[in-house]
PDB file of C-alpha atoms in Angstrom:
ATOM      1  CA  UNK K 165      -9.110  -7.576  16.849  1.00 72.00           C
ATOM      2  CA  UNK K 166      -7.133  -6.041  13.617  1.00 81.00           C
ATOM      3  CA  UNK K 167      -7.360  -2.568  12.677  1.00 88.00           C
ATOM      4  CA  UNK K 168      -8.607  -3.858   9.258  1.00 93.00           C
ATOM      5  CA  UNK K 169      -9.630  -7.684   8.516  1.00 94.00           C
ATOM      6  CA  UNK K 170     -10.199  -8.590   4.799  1.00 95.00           C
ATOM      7  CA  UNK K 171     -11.157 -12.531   3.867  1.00 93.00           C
ATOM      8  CA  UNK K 172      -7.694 -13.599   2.154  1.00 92.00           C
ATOM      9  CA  UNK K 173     -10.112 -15.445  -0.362  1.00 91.00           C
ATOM     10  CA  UNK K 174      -9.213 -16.852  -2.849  1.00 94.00           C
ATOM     11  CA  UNK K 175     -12.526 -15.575  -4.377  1.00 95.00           C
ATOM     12  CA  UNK K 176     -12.384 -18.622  -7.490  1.00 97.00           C
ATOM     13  CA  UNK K 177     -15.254 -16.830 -10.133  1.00 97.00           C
ATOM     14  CA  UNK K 178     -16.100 -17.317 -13.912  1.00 97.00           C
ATOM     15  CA  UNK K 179     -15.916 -14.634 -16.024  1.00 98.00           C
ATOM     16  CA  UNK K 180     -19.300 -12.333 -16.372  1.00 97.00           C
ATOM     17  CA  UNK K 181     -19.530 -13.296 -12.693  1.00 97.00           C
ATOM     18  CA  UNK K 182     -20.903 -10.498  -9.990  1.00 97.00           C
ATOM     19  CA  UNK K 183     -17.969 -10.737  -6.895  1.00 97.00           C
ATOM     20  CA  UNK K 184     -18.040  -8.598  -3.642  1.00 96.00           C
ATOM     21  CA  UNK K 185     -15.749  -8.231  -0.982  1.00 93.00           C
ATOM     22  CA  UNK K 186     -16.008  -7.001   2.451  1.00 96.00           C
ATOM     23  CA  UNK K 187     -13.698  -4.920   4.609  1.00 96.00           C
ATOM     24  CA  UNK K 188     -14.371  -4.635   8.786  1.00 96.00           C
ATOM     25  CA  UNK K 189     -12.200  -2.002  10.397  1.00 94.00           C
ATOM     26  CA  UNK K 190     -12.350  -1.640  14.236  1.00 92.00           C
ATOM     27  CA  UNK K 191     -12.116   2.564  14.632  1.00 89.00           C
ATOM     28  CA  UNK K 192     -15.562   3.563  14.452  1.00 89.00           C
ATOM     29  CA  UNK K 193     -13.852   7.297  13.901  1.00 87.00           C
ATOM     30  CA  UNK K 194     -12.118   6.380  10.792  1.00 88.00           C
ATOM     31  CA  UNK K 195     -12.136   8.971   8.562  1.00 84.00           C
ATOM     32  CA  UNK K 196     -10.990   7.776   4.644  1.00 88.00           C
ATOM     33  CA  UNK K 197     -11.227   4.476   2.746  1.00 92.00           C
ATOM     34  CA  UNK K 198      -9.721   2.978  -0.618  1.00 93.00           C
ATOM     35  CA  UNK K 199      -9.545   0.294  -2.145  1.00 96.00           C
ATOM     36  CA  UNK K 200      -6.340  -0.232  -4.007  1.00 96.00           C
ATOM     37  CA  UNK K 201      -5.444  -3.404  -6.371  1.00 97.00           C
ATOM     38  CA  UNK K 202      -1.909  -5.810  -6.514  1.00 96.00           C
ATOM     39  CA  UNK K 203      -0.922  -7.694  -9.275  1.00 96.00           C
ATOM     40  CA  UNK K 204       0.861 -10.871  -8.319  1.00 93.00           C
ATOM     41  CA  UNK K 205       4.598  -9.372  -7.607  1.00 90.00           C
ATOM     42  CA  UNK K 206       3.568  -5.808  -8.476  1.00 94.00           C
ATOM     43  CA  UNK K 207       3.041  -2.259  -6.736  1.00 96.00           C
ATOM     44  CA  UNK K 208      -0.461  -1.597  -5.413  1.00 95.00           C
ATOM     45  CA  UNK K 209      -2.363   0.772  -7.562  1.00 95.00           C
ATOM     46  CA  UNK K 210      -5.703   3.135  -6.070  1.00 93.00           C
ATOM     47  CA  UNK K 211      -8.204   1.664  -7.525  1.00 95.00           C
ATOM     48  CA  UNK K 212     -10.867   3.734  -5.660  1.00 93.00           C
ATOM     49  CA  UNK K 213     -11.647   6.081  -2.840  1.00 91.00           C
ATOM     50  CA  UNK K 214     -14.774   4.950  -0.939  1.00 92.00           C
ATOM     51  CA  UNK K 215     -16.969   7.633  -0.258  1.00 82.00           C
ATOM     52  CA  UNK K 216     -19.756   7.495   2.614  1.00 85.00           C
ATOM     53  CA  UNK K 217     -22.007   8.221  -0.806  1.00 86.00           C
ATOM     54  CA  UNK K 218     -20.969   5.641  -2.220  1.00 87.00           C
ATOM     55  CA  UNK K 219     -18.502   5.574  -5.353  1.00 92.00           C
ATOM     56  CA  UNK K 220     -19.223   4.134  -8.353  1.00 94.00           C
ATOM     57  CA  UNK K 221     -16.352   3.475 -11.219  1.00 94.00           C
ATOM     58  CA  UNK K 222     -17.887   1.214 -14.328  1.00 96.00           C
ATOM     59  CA  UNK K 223     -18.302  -2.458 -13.345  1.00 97.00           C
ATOM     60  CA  UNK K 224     -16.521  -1.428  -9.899  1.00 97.00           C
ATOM     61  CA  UNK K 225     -18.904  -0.088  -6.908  1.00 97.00           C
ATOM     62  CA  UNK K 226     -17.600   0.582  -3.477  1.00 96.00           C
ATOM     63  CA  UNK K 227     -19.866   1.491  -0.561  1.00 96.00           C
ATOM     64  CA  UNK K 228     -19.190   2.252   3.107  1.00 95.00           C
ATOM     65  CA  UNK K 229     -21.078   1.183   5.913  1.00 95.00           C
ATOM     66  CA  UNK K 230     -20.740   3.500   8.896  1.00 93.00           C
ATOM     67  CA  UNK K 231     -22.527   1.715  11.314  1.00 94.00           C
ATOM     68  CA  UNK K 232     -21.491  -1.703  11.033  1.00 95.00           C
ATOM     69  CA  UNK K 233     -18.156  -0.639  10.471  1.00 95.00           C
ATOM     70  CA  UNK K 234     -16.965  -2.033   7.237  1.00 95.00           C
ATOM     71  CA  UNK K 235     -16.953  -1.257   3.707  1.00 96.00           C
ATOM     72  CA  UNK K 236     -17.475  -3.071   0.137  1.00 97.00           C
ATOM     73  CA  UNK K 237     -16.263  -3.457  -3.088  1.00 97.00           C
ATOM     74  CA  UNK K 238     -18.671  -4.770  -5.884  1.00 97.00           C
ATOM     75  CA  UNK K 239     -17.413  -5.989  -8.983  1.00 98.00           C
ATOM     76  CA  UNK K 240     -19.428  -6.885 -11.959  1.00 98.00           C
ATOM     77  CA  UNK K 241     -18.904  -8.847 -15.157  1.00 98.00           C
ATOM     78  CA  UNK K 242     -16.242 -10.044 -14.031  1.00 98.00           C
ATOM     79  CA  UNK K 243     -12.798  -9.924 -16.910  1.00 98.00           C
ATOM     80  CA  UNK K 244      -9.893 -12.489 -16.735  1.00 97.00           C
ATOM     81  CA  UNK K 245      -7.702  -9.167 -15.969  1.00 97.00           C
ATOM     82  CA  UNK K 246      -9.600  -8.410 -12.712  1.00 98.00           C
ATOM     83  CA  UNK K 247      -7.623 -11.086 -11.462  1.00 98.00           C
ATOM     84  CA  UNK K 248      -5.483  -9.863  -8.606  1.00 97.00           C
ATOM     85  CA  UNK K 249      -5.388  -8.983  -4.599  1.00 97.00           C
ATOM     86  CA  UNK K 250      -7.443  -6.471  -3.601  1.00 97.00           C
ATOM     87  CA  UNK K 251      -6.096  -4.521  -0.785  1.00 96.00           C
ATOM     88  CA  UNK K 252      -8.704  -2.148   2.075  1.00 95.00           C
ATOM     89  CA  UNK K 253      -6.987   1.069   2.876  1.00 93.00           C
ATOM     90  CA  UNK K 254      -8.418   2.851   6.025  1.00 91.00           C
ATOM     91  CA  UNK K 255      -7.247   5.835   7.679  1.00 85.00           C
ATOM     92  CA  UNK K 256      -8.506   5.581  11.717  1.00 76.00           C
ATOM     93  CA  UNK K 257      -7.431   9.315  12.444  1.00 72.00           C
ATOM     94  CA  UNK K 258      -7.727  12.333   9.473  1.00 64.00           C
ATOM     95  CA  UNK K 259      -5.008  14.648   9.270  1.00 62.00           C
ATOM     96  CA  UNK K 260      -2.172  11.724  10.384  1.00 67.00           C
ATOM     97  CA  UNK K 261      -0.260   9.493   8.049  1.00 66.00           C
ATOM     98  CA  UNK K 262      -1.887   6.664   9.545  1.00 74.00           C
ATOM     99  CA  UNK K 263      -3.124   4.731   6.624  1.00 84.00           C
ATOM    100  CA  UNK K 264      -4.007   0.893   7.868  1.00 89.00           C
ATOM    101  CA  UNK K 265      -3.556  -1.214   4.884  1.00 92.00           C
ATOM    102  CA  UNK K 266      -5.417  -4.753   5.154  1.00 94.00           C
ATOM    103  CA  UNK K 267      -4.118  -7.696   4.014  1.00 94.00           C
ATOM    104  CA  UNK K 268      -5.727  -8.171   0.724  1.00 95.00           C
ATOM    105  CA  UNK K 269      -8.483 -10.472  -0.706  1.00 96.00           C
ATOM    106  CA  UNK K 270      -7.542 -12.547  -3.789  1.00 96.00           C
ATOM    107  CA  UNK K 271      -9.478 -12.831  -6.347  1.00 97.00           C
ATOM    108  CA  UNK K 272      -8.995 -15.331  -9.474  1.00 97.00           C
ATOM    109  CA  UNK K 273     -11.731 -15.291 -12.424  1.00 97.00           C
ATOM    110  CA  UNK K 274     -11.388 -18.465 -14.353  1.00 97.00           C
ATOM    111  CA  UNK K 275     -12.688 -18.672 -18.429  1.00 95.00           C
TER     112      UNK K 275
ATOM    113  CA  UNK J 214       7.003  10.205 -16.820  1.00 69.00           C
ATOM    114  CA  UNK J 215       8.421   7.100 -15.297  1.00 81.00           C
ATOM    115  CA  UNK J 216       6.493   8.023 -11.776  1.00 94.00           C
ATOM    116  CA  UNK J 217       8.200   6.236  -8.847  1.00 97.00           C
ATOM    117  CA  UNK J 218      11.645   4.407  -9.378  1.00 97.00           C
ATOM    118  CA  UNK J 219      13.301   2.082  -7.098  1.00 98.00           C
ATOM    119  CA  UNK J 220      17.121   0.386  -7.386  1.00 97.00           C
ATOM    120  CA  UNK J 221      18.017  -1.712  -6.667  1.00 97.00           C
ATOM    121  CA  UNK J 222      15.292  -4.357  -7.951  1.00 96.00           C
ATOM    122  CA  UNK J 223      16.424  -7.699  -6.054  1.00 97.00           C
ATOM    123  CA  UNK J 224      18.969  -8.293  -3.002  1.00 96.00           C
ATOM    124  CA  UNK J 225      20.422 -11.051  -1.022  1.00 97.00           C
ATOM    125  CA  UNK J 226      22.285  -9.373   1.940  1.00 97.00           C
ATOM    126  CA  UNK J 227      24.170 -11.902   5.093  1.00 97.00           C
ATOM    127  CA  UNK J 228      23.623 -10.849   8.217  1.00 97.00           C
ATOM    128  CA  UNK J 229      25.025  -7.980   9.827  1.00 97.00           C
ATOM    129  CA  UNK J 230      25.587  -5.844   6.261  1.00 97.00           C
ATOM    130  CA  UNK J 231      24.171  -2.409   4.749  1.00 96.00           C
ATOM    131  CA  UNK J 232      22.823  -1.281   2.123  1.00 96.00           C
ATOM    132  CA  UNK J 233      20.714   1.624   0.887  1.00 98.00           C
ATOM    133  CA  UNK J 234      17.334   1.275  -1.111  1.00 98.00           C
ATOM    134  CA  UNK J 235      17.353   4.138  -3.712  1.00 97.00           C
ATOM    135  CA  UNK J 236      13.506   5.695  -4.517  1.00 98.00           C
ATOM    136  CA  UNK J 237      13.199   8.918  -6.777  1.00 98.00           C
ATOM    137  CA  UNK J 238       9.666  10.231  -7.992  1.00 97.00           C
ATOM    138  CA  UNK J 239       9.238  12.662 -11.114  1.00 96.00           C
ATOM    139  CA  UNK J 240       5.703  13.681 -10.515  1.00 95.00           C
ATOM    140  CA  UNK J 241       7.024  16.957  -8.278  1.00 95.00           C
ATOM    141  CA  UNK J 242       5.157  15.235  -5.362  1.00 95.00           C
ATOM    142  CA  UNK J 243       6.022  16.526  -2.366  1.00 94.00           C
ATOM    143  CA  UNK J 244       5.625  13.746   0.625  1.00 93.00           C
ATOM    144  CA  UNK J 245       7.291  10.373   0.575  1.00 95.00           C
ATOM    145  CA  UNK J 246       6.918   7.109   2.238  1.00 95.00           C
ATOM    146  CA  UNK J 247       8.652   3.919   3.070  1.00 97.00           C
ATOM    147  CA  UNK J 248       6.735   0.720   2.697  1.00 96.00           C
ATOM    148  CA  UNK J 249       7.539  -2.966   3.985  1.00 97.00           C
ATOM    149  CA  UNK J 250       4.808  -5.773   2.449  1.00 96.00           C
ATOM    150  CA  UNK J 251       5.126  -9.443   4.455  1.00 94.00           C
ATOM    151  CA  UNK J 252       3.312 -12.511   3.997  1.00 88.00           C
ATOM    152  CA  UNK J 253       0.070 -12.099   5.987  1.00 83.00           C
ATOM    153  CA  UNK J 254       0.444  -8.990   6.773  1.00 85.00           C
ATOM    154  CA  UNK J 255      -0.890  -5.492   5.190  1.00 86.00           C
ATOM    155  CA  UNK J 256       1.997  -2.871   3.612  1.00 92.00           C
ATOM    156  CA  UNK J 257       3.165  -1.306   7.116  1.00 94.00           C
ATOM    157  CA  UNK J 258       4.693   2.441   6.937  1.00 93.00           C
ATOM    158  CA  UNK J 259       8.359   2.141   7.915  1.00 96.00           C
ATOM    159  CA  UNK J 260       9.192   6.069   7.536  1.00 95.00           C
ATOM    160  CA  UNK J 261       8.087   8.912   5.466  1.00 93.00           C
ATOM    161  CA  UNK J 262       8.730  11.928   4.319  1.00 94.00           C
ATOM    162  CA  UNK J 263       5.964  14.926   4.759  1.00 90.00           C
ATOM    163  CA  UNK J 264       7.906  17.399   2.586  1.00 91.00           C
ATOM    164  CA  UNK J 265      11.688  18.088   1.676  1.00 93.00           C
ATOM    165  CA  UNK J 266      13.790  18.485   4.829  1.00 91.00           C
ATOM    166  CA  UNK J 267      11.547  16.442   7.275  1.00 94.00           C
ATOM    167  CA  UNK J 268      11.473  12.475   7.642  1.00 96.00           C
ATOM    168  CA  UNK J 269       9.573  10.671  10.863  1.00 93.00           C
ATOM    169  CA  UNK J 270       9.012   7.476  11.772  1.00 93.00           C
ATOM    170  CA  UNK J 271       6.140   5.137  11.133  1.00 91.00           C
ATOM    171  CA  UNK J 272       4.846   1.980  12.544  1.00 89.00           C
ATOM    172  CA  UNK J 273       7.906  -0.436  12.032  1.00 95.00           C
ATOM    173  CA  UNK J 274      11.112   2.242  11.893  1.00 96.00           C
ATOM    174  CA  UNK J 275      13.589  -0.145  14.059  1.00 96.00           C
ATOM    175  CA  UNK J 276      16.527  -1.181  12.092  1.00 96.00           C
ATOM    176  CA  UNK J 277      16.139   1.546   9.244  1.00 98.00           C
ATOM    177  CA  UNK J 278      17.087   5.188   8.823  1.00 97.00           C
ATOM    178  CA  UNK J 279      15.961   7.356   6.001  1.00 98.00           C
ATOM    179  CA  UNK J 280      17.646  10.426   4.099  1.00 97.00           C
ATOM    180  CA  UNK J 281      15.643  12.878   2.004  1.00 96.00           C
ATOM    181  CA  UNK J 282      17.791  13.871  -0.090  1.00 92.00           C
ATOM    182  CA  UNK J 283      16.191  16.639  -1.977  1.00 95.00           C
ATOM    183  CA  UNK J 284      12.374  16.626  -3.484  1.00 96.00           C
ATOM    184  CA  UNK J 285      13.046  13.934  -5.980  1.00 97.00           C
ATOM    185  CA  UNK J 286      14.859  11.383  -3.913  1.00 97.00           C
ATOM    186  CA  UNK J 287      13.550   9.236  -0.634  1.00 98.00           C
ATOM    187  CA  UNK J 288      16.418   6.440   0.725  1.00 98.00           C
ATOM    188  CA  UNK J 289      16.469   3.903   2.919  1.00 98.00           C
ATOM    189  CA  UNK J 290      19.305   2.425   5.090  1.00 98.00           C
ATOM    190  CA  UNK J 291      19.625  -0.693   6.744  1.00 97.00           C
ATOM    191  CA  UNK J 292      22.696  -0.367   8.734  1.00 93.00           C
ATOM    192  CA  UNK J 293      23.014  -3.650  10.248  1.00 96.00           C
ATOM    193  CA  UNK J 294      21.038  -6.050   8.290  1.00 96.00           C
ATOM    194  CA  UNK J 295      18.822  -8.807   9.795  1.00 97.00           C
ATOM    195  CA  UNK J 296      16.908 -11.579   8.609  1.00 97.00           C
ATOM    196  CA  UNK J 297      13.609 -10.469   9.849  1.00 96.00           C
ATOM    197  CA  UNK J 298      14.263  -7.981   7.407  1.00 97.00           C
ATOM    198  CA  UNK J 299      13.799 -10.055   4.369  1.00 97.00           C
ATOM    199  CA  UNK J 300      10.684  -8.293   2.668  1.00 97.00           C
ATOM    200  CA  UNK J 301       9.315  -6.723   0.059  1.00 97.00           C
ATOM    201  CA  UNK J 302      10.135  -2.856   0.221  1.00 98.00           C
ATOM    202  CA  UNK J 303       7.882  -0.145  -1.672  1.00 98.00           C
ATOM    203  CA  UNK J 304       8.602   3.016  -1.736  1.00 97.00           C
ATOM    204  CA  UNK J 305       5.749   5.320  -2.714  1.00 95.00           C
ATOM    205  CA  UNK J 306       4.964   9.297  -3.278  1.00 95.00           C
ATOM    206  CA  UNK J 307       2.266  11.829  -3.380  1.00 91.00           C
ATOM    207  CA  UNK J 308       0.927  14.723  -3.597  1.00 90.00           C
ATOM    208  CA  UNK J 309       0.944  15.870  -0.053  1.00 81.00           C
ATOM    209  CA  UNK J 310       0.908  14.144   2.990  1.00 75.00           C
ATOM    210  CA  UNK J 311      -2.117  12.616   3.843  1.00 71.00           C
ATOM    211  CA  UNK J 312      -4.033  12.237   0.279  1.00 76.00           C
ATOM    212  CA  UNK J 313      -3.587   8.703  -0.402  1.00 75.00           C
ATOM    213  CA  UNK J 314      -5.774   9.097  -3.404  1.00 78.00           C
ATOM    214  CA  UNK J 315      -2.605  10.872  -4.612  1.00 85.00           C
ATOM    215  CA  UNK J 316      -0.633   7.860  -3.971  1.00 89.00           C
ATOM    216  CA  UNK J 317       1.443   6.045  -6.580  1.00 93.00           C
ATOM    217  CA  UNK J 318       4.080   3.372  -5.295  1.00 96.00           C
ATOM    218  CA  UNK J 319       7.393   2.040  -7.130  1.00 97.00           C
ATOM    219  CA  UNK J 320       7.930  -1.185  -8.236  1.00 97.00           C
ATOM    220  CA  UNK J 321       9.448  -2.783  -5.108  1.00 97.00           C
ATOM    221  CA  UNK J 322      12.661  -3.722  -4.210  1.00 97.00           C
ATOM    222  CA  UNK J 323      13.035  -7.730  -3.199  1.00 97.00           C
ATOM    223  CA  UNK J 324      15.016  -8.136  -0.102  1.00 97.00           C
ATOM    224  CA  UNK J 325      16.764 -11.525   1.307  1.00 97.00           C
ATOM    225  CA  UNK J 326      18.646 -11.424   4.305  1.00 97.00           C
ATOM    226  CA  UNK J 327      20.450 -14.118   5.274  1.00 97.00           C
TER     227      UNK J 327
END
């Protein structure tokens, strides 16, 4: 099993659409999560920390669940410009450099 | 601010040649990293850099060596280069090491070996 799994997508969505994505990672111990964003032949940006709270940031909500090991990113109203790859960022042991970065999910909202 | 800068932007290299990938930050950051993206595969940590004067290896450092050359400025070297090399490089910086949220990552550097 990968140390993080993400569904390559694509996710194909109109625009005003509600999308979510999942993220499993296998460490039950992991300590930090992000979500970061990739534009098609671009760096990837943080787009948000995931906190075990919950994080919300506008039309973008990330949540972790802890005991089925994976965590979520929940994007609503969905713009043209939200089009990218969405990349799950976990880090199995704190205090290490060990950051596991999944493969990404794409997502493409259509007009 | 122009954040995280890489050089060269593109490269087709033959087999068996060097080069160095040049990455200098401006945000006074003080860790560094070394990142390789492949189709299929999540960004994997090559080397980094936890503050000026140390470097150690990540997950894939075979093949590359690394020089920190003074806060600013994180290379990479492949000495001897191979085609299972051909990748996307990103170099990236932060605050300190281990606060990703911190992160920011240069623009890439596109690398064909053939």
């Amino acid at each position: 099993r990968k140390e993080v799994e993400q569904d390559p997508g694509p996710f194909n969505v109109p625009e005003g659409a509600t999308v979510a994505f999942n993220c499993t990672y296998s460490n039950s111990a992991s300590q930090s999560f992000f979500w970061y964003r990739q534009d098609c032949r671009k760096e990837p940006k943080l787009l948000m920390s995931v906190y075990s709270s919950g994080n919300e940031d506008g039309r973008f909500t990330a949540q972790l669940n802890r005991a089925s090991q994976y965590i979520s990113l929940l994007i609503r109203d969905s713009k043209l410009s939200d089009s990218a790859t969405y990349l799950c960022v976990v880090n199995p042991t704190s205090g290490t450099y060990k950051y596991i970065f999944g493969t990404g999910t794409r997502l493409k909202v259509l007009a | 601010n122009a954040g995280v800068t890489q050089t060269p932007k593109f490269q087709v290299l033959k087999t068996g040649q060097s080069m160095t990938l040049q990455c200098a930050q401006d945000m006074n950051h003080n860790s560094m990293y070394w990142y390789r993206q492949d189709p299929g595969m999540g960004l994997r940590l090559i080397y980094y850099s936890a503050s000026e004067g140390t470097t150690d290896k990540g997950e894939v450092p075979n093949g590359y060596n690394v020089s920190r050359l003074n806060k600013r400025e994180f290379s990479l070297r492949l000495e001897s280069a191979a085609p299972s090399q051909t990748s996307v490089y990103f170099c990236a910086s932060s605050e300190a090491w281990g606060k990703p949220e911190t992160q920011y990552f240069g623009p890439g550097t596109r690398l064909l070996v053939l």
